CSV table of C-alpha atoms and ligand atoms in Angstrom, one decimal:
chain,number,residue,atom,x,y,z
A,1127,MET,CA,28.6,-9.3,-20.0
A,1128,GLU,CA,28.9,-8.5,-16.3
A,1129,GLN,CA,27.6,-10.8,-13.5
A,1130,LEU,CA,26.0,-8.5,-10.9
A,1131,ALA,CA,26.5,-9.4,-7.3
A,1132,ARG,CA,24.3,-6.5,-6.1
A,1133,CYS,CA,20.9,-5.2,-7.1
A,1134,PRO,CA,21.3,-2.2,-9.5
A,1135,VAL,CA,18.5,-0.4,-7.7
A,1136,CYS,CA,19.0,-0.9,-3.9
A,1137,GLY,CA,22.4,-2.5,-3.8
A,1138,GLY,CA,21.0,-5.6,-2.0
A,1139,GLU,CA,22.9,-8.9,-2.2
A,1140,ARG,CA,19.9,-11.3,-1.9
A,1141,ILE,CA,19.7,-12.0,-5.6
A,1142,ILE,CA,18.0,-15.1,-7.0
A,1143,ALA,CA,17.3,-16.4,-10.5
A,1144,TYR,CA,13.9,-15.2,-11.7
A,1145,ARG,CA,13.6,-16.5,-15.3
A,1146,PRO,CA,16.0,-18.2,-17.6
A,1147,GLY,CA,16.7,-16.2,-20.8
A,1148,THR,CA,16.7,-17.1,-24.5
A,1149,LEU,CA,19.5,-14.8,-25.6
A,1150,ALA,CA,23.1,-16.0,-26.0
A,1151,GLY,CA,25.7,-13.5,-25.0
A,1152,PHE,CA,26.8,-11.4,-28.0
A,1153,ASP,CA,24.4,-12.4,-30.8
A,1154,LEU,CA,22.5,-9.1,-30.5
A,1155,SER,CA,22.3,-6.7,-33.5
A,1156,PRO,CA,21.0,-3.1,-33.6
A,1157,GLU,CA,18.0,-4.6,-35.6
A,1158,GLU,CA,16.9,-6.5,-32.5
A,1159,ILE,CA,16.9,-3.7,-30.0
A,1160,LYS,CA,15.0,-1.1,-32.0
A,1161,ILE,CA,11.8,0.2,-30.5
A,1162,THR,CA,9.5,-1.5,-33.0
A,1163,ASP,CA,11.3,-4.9,-32.7
A,1164,ARG,CA,8.8,-7.8,-33.0
A,1165,GLY,CA,10.8,-10.3,-31.0
A,1166,TYR,CA,8.7,-10.4,-27.9
A,1167,GLY,CA,9.6,-13.1,-25.5
A,1168,ARG,CA,13.3,-13.0,-26.2
A,1169,LEU,CA,15.1,-12.0,-23.0
A,1170,TRP,CA,18.3,-12.2,-21.0
A,1171,ASP,CA,18.7,-14.4,-18.0
A,1172,LEU,CA,16.8,-12.5,-15.4
A,1173,GLY,CA,17.6,-12.1,-11.7
A,1174,LEU,CA,15.3,-10.9,-8.9
A,1175,CYS,CA,16.3,-8.8,-5.9
A,1176,ARG,CA,14.6,-10.2,-2.8
A,1177,ASP,CA,14.8,-6.8,-1.1
A,1178,CYS,CA,13.2,-4.4,-3.6
A,1179,ARG,CA,11.7,-7.0,-6.0
A,1180,HIS,CA,13.6,-5.5,-8.9
A,1181,VAL,CA,14.0,-7.8,-11.9
A,1182,PHE,CA,17.1,-7.3,-14.1
A,1183,ALA,CA,19.3,-8.9,-16.8
A,1184,ASN,CA,22.0,-10.9,-15.0
A,1185,PRO,CA,24.6,-11.2,-16.4
A,1186,CYS,CA,24.0,-7.8,-17.8
A,1187,PRO,CA,25.4,-6.5,-21.1
A,1188,SER,CA,28.0,-3.8,-20.6
A,1189,PRO,CA,27.1,-0.1,-21.1
A,1190,ALA,CA,29.8,0.0,-23.9
A,1191,LEU,CA,28.0,-2.9,-25.8
A,1192,MET,CA,24.5,-1.3,-25.4
A,1193,ASN,CA,25.8,2.1,-26.5
A,1194,ALA,CA,27.4,0.7,-29.6
A,1195,LEU,CA,24.2,-1.1,-30.5
A,1196,TYR,CA,21.9,1.9,-29.9
A,1197,ALA,CA,24.3,4.2,-31.9
A,1198,ALA,CA,23.7,2.0,-34.9
A,1199,VAL,CA,19.9,1.6,-34.7
A,1200,GLU,CA,17.8,2.7,-37.7
A,1201,ASP,CA,14.0,2.4,-37.1
A,1202,PRO,CA,11.9,4.1,-39.8
A,1203,LEU,CA,8.8,2.2,-38.6
A,1204,TYR,CA,9.0,4.2,-35.3
A,1205,ASP,CA,8.1,7.5,-36.9
A,1206,GLU,CA,5.3,6.0,-39.0
A,1207,GLU,CA,3.5,5.7,-35.7
A,1208,ALA,CA,4.0,9.4,-35.0
A,1209,GLU,CA,0.3,10.0,-34.7
A,1210,GLY,CA,-0.4,7.4,-32.0
A,1211,ARG,CA,2.8,8.3,-30.2
A,1212,SER,CA,1.8,12.0,-30.3
A,1213,ARG,CA,-1.5,11.2,-28.5
A,1214,ASN,CA,0.5,9.6,-25.7
A,1215,PHE,CA,3.1,12.4,-25.5
A,1216,LYS,CA,0.5,15.2,-25.5
A,1217,LYS,CA,-1.1,13.6,-22.4
A,1218,ILE,CA,2.2,13.4,-20.7
A,1219,LEU,CA,3.0,17.1,-21.5
A,1220,ALA,CA,-0.4,18.2,-20.3
A,1221,ALA,CA,0.1,16.3,-17.0
A,1222,LEU,CA,3.5,17.9,-16.6
A,1223,GLU,CA,2.1,21.3,-17.3
A,1224,ARG,CA,-0.7,20.9,-14.7
A,1225,LEU,CA,1.9,19.9,-12.0
A,1226,LEU,CA,4.4,22.6,-13.1
A,1227,PRO,CA,2.7,25.8,-14.2
A,1228,GLY,CA,4.7,27.9,-16.7
A,1229,ARG,CA,7.2,26.6,-19.2
A,1230,GLY,CA,11.0,26.6,-19.6
A,1231,ARG,CA,13.6,24.1,-20.8
A,1232,LEU,CA,12.5,20.5,-21.2
A,1233,PHE,CA,15.1,17.7,-21.7
A,1234,ASP,CA,13.9,14.4,-23.3
A,1235,VAL,CA,16.2,11.4,-22.6
A,1236,GLY,CA,16.2,9.0,-25.5
A,1237,ALA,CA,14.5,11.5,-27.8
A,1238,ALA,CA,14.3,9.1,-30.7
A,1239,THR,CA,13.0,10.9,-33.8
A,1240,GLY,CA,12.0,14.0,-31.9
A,1241,ILE,CA,8.2,13.5,-31.7
A,1242,LEU,CA,7.9,14.6,-28.1
A,1243,LEU,CA,10.3,17.5,-28.4
A,1244,ASP,CA,8.4,18.8,-31.5
A,1245,LEU,CA,5.1,18.7,-29.5
A,1246,ALA,CA,6.8,20.3,-26.5
A,1247,ARG,CA,8.1,23.2,-28.6
A,1248,ALA,CA,4.7,23.8,-30.0
A,1249,ARG,CA,3.3,24.2,-26.5
A,1250,GLY,CA,5.9,26.8,-25.5
A,1251,TRP,CA,8.7,24.7,-24.1
A,1252,GLU,CA,12.3,25.2,-25.1
A,1253,PRO,CA,13.3,21.7,-26.3
A,1254,ASP,CA,16.5,19.8,-25.7
A,1255,GLY,CA,17.4,16.2,-25.6
A,1256,ILE,CA,19.8,13.3,-26.3
A,1257,GLU,CA,19.6,10.2,-28.4
A,1258,PRO,CA,22.2,7.6,-29.2
A,1259,SER,CA,21.0,6.7,-32.7
A,1260,ALA,CA,22.7,8.9,-35.2
A,1261,TRP,CA,20.0,8.0,-37.7
A,1262,ALA,CA,17.2,9.2,-35.4
A,1263,VAL,CA,19.1,12.5,-34.7
A,1264,ARG,CA,19.4,13.1,-38.4
A,1265,PHE,CA,15.7,12.2,-38.9
A,1266,ALA,CA,14.6,14.7,-36.2
A,1267,LYS,CA,16.7,17.4,-37.9
A,1268,ASP,CA,15.2,16.7,-41.3
A,1269,LYS,CA,11.6,16.2,-40.3
A,1270,TYR,CA,11.1,18.6,-37.4
A,1271,GLY,CA,14.1,21.0,-37.7
A,1272,LEU,CA,15.1,19.9,-34.2
A,1273,THR,CA,18.7,19.8,-32.9
A,1274,ILE,CA,19.1,16.8,-30.6
A,1275,ARG,CA,22.4,15.8,-29.0
A,1276,THR,CA,23.9,12.5,-30.2
A,1277,GLY,CA,25.2,10.3,-27.5
A,1278,ASN,CA,24.7,8.6,-24.1
A,1279,PHE,CA,22.8,10.4,-21.4
A,1280,GLU,CA,24.8,9.0,-18.5
A,1281,THR,CA,28.1,10.3,-19.8
A,1282,ALA,CA,27.2,13.4,-21.8
A,1283,GLY,CA,28.3,16.8,-20.6
A,1284,LEU,CA,25.1,18.6,-19.7
A,1285,PRO,CA,24.5,21.8,-17.8
A,1286,ALA,CA,23.6,21.3,-14.1
A,1287,GLY,CA,20.4,22.7,-12.8
A,1288,ALA,CA,19.4,23.9,-16.2
A,1289,TYR,CA,16.0,22.2,-16.9
A,1290,ARG,CA,12.5,22.6,-15.5
A,1291,ALA,CA,11.4,19.2,-16.8
A,1292,VAL,CA,13.1,15.9,-17.8
A,1293,THR,CA,11.2,13.2,-19.6
A,1294,MET,CA,12.3,9.5,-19.7
A,1295,ILE,CA,9.6,7.7,-21.7
A,1296,ASP,CA,10.5,4.0,-22.1
A,1297,VAL,CA,14.1,4.7,-21.5
A,1298,ILE,CA,15.1,3.6,-18.0
A,1299,GLU,CA,14.5,-0.1,-18.7
A,1300,HIS,CA,17.1,0.1,-21.5
A,1301,THR,CA,20.1,1.3,-19.5
A,1302,PRO,CA,22.5,-1.0,-17.7
A,1303,ARG,CA,22.8,1.7,-15.1
A,1304,PRO,CA,19.4,2.9,-14.1
A,1305,ALA,CA,20.5,4.5,-10.8
A,1306,GLU,CA,23.2,6.5,-12.7
A,1307,ALA,CA,20.6,7.7,-15.2
A,1308,LEU,CA,18.4,9.0,-12.4
A,1309,ARG,CA,21.3,10.7,-10.7
A,1310,ARG,CA,22.0,12.6,-13.9
A,1311,ALA,CA,18.3,13.6,-14.3
A,1312,PHE,CA,18.5,15.0,-10.7
A,1313,GLU,CA,21.7,16.9,-11.5
A,1314,ILE,CA,20.4,18.6,-14.6
A,1315,LEU,CA,17.0,19.6,-13.1
A,1316,ALA,CA,16.5,23.0,-11.6
A,1317,PRO,CA,15.3,23.0,-7.9
A,1318,GLY,CA,11.7,22.0,-7.8
A,1319,GLY,CA,11.9,20.6,-11.4
A,1320,LEU,CA,9.9,17.7,-12.5
A,1321,LEU,CA,10.8,14.3,-13.9
A,1322,CYS,CA,8.4,12.0,-15.8
A,1323,VAL,CA,9.3,8.3,-16.0
A,1324,VAL,CA,7.3,5.8,-18.1
A,1325,THR,CA,8.5,2.2,-17.9
A,1326,PRO,CA,6.9,-1.3,-18.0
A,1327,ASP,CA,5.5,-2.8,-14.7
A,1328,ILE,CA,6.5,-6.4,-14.3
A,1329,GLY,CA,4.2,-6.6,-11.3
A,1330,SER,CA,1.2,-5.8,-13.5
A,1331,ALA,CA,-1.7,-8.3,-14.2
A,1332,ALA,CA,-0.8,-8.2,-17.9
A,1333,ALA,CA,2.7,-9.3,-17.2
A,1334,ALA,CA,1.5,-12.1,-14.9
A,1335,PHE,CA,-1.1,-13.5,-17.3
A,1336,ILE,CA,0.8,-13.2,-20.6
A,1337,GLY,CA,4.0,-14.7,-19.1
A,1338,ARG,CA,6.9,-15.2,-21.4
A,1339,LYS,CA,5.2,-13.6,-24.3
A,1340,TRP,CA,4.6,-10.3,-22.5
A,1341,TRP,CA,5.4,-7.7,-25.1
A,1342,HIS,CA,7.9,-5.9,-22.8
A,1343,PHE,CA,10.1,-9.0,-22.6
A,1344,ARG,CA,12.6,-8.0,-25.3
A,1345,PRO,CA,16.3,-7.9,-25.9
A,1346,GLY,CA,16.6,-4.1,-25.4
A,1347,HIS,CA,15.1,-4.3,-21.9
A,1348,LEU,CA,17.6,-4.8,-19.1
A,1349,SER,CA,15.5,-3.7,-16.1
A,1350,TYR,CA,12.0,-4.6,-15.1
A,1351,PHE,CA,10.6,-2.4,-12.4
A,1352,THR,CA,8.0,-3.2,-9.7
A,1353,ARG,CA,6.2,-0.4,-7.8
A,1354,ARG,CA,8.7,-1.0,-4.9
A,1355,SER,CA,11.9,-0.9,-7.0
A,1356,LEU,CA,10.9,2.1,-9.0
A,1357,THR,CA,9.9,4.0,-5.9
A,1358,ARG,CA,13.1,3.0,-4.3
A,1359,LEU,CA,15.1,4.2,-7.3
A,1360,LEU,CA,13.4,7.6,-7.5
A,1361,GLU,CA,13.5,8.3,-3.8
A,1362,GLY,CA,17.1,7.1,-3.6
A,1363,ALA,CA,18.0,9.6,-6.3
A,1364,GLY,CA,16.4,12.5,-4.4
A,1365,PHE,CA,13.0,12.7,-5.9
A,1366,ALA,CA,9.6,12.9,-4.3
A,1367,ILE,CA,6.8,11.1,-6.2
A,1368,ILE,CA,3.9,13.4,-6.7
A,1369,ARG,CA,1.7,11.6,-9.2
A,1370,ARG,CA,1.2,8.0,-10.4
A,1371,ARG,CA,-0.8,7.0,-13.4
A,1372,ARG,CA,-1.1,4.0,-15.6
A,1373,TYR,CA,0.1,4.5,-19.2
A,1374,ALA,CA,-2.3,3.7,-22.0
A,1375,TRP,CA,-0.7,3.1,-25.4
A,1376,THR,CA,-2.2,4.3,-28.6
A,1377,PHE,CA,-1.2,2.6,-31.8
A,1378,SER,CA,-2.8,2.4,-35.3
A,1379,ALA,CA,-4.7,-0.8,-36.1
A,1380,HIS,CA,-2.1,-1.3,-38.9
A,1381,TYR,CA,0.8,-1.4,-36.4
A,1382,LEU,CA,-1.0,-3.8,-34.0
A,1383,VAL,CA,-2.0,-6.2,-36.8
A,1384,SER,CA,1.6,-6.1,-38.1
A,1385,ARG,CA,2.8,-7.3,-34.6
A,1386,ILE,CA,0.5,-10.3,-34.6
A,1387,GLU,CA,1.9,-13.3,-36.5
A,1388,ARG,CA,-1.4,-14.7,-37.9
A,1389,LEU,CA,-2.7,-11.3,-39.0
A,1390,ARG,CA,0.4,-9.9,-40.5
A,1391,PHE,CA,-0.8,-10.6,-44.1
A,1392,LEU,CA,-3.4,-7.8,-43.6
A,1393,ALA,CA,-0.7,-5.3,-43.0
A,1394,GLY,CA,0.9,-5.1,-46.4
A,1395,GLU,CA,0.5,-2.0,-48.6
A,1396,GLY,CA,-2.5,-0.8,-50.5
A,1397,ARG,CA,-5.9,0.6,-49.6
A,1398,PHE,CA,-6.7,-1.7,-46.7
A,1399,ALA,CA,-3.3,-1.1,-45.1
A,1400,SER,CA,-3.8,2.7,-45.3
A,1401,PHE,CA,-7.3,2.3,-43.9
A,1402,LEU,CA,-5.8,0.4,-40.9
A,1403,ARG,CA,-3.2,3.2,-40.5
A,1404,ARG,CA,-5.9,5.7,-39.9
A,1405,ILE,CA,-7.6,3.8,-37.0
A,1406,PRO,CA,-6.2,4.6,-33.6
A,1407,ILE,CA,-6.5,1.9,-31.0
A,1408,LYS,CA,-5.9,2.6,-27.4
A,1409,LEU,CA,-4.4,-0.3,-25.4
A,1410,ALA,CA,-5.3,0.3,-21.8
A,1411,LEU,CA,-3.4,-2.7,-20.5
A,1412,GLY,CA,-2.2,-0.7,-17.5
A,1413,ASP,CA,1.1,-2.5,-17.6
A,1414,SER,CA,3.3,0.6,-17.6
A,1415,PHE,CA,4.1,3.1,-14.8
A,1416,GLU,CA,3.7,6.7,-15.6
A,1417,ILE,CA,5.2,8.6,-12.7
A,1418,TYR,CA,5.8,12.3,-12.0
A,1419,ALA,CA,8.4,13.2,-9.4
A,1420,ARG,CA,9.8,16.4,-8.1
A,1421,LYS,CA,13.4,17.1,-7.4
A,1422,ARG,CA,13.8,17.6,-3.7
A,1423,SER,CA,15.9,20.6,-2.6
A,1424,THR,CA,19.3,19.5,-1.4
A,1425,GLY,CA,21.1,20.6,1.8
B,2324,ZN,ZN1,17.0,-4.4,-4.9
């Protein structure tokens, strides 16, 4: 664990305590940081930057610890929701394509089981991506025939200026070094290339009303962005924001019921469970940012 004296977004030193956490240092397992983890409301001690309003784990787990945990994650439940996730990803790809006519190479950071890359390929993109979980990379190969790089985005050797689009869907909040991740995204994009970032909005009404039980408060999340801190991070890395949207999630009724303690008994196996699996539910909570930003030309 590392005590941060400066804000990981703006470098400001006016850091105050924001919310006491419920996680003790090293008791985290790969099981607890997977995407479909149910442990909402479990969080690190959080600090707040008074300059850019960024909220972040402080002390912060080291990149080495997080990398080791993500490398070991196995999350079969993630791909069971492929249909709902596909709906979300198709909207993102369509938005990218409107802002950036034509196709080319697309890089997905934290590609998980390859759902987005599979869709991108079908729409004419040349897919590439990286994912720390060896299990997910194998899964993407077996199910979609996709070759995804195994490893950590911030430290991987990637070709500079090679991609027309980079997607970071629910990724930036997981990394102990968000500024470093955006610098890398800038580096690998071609001039004029587009970055799409989706990440929870701690300044949203949902976050304020739900409080501690906000579903984005979870052990895998180390950064919680506000409009100000995310803008600052993107602009600081050399991006110009060209489109802002609110992200609406689609899940099956089965998945949502299985997340709710008192309704979980409905989500077993059998005919009712498979019925629930076929009902898509759109959660328009508006508590995530969906931002498109263009790489500014340097020099
Ligand atoms: Zn700050």
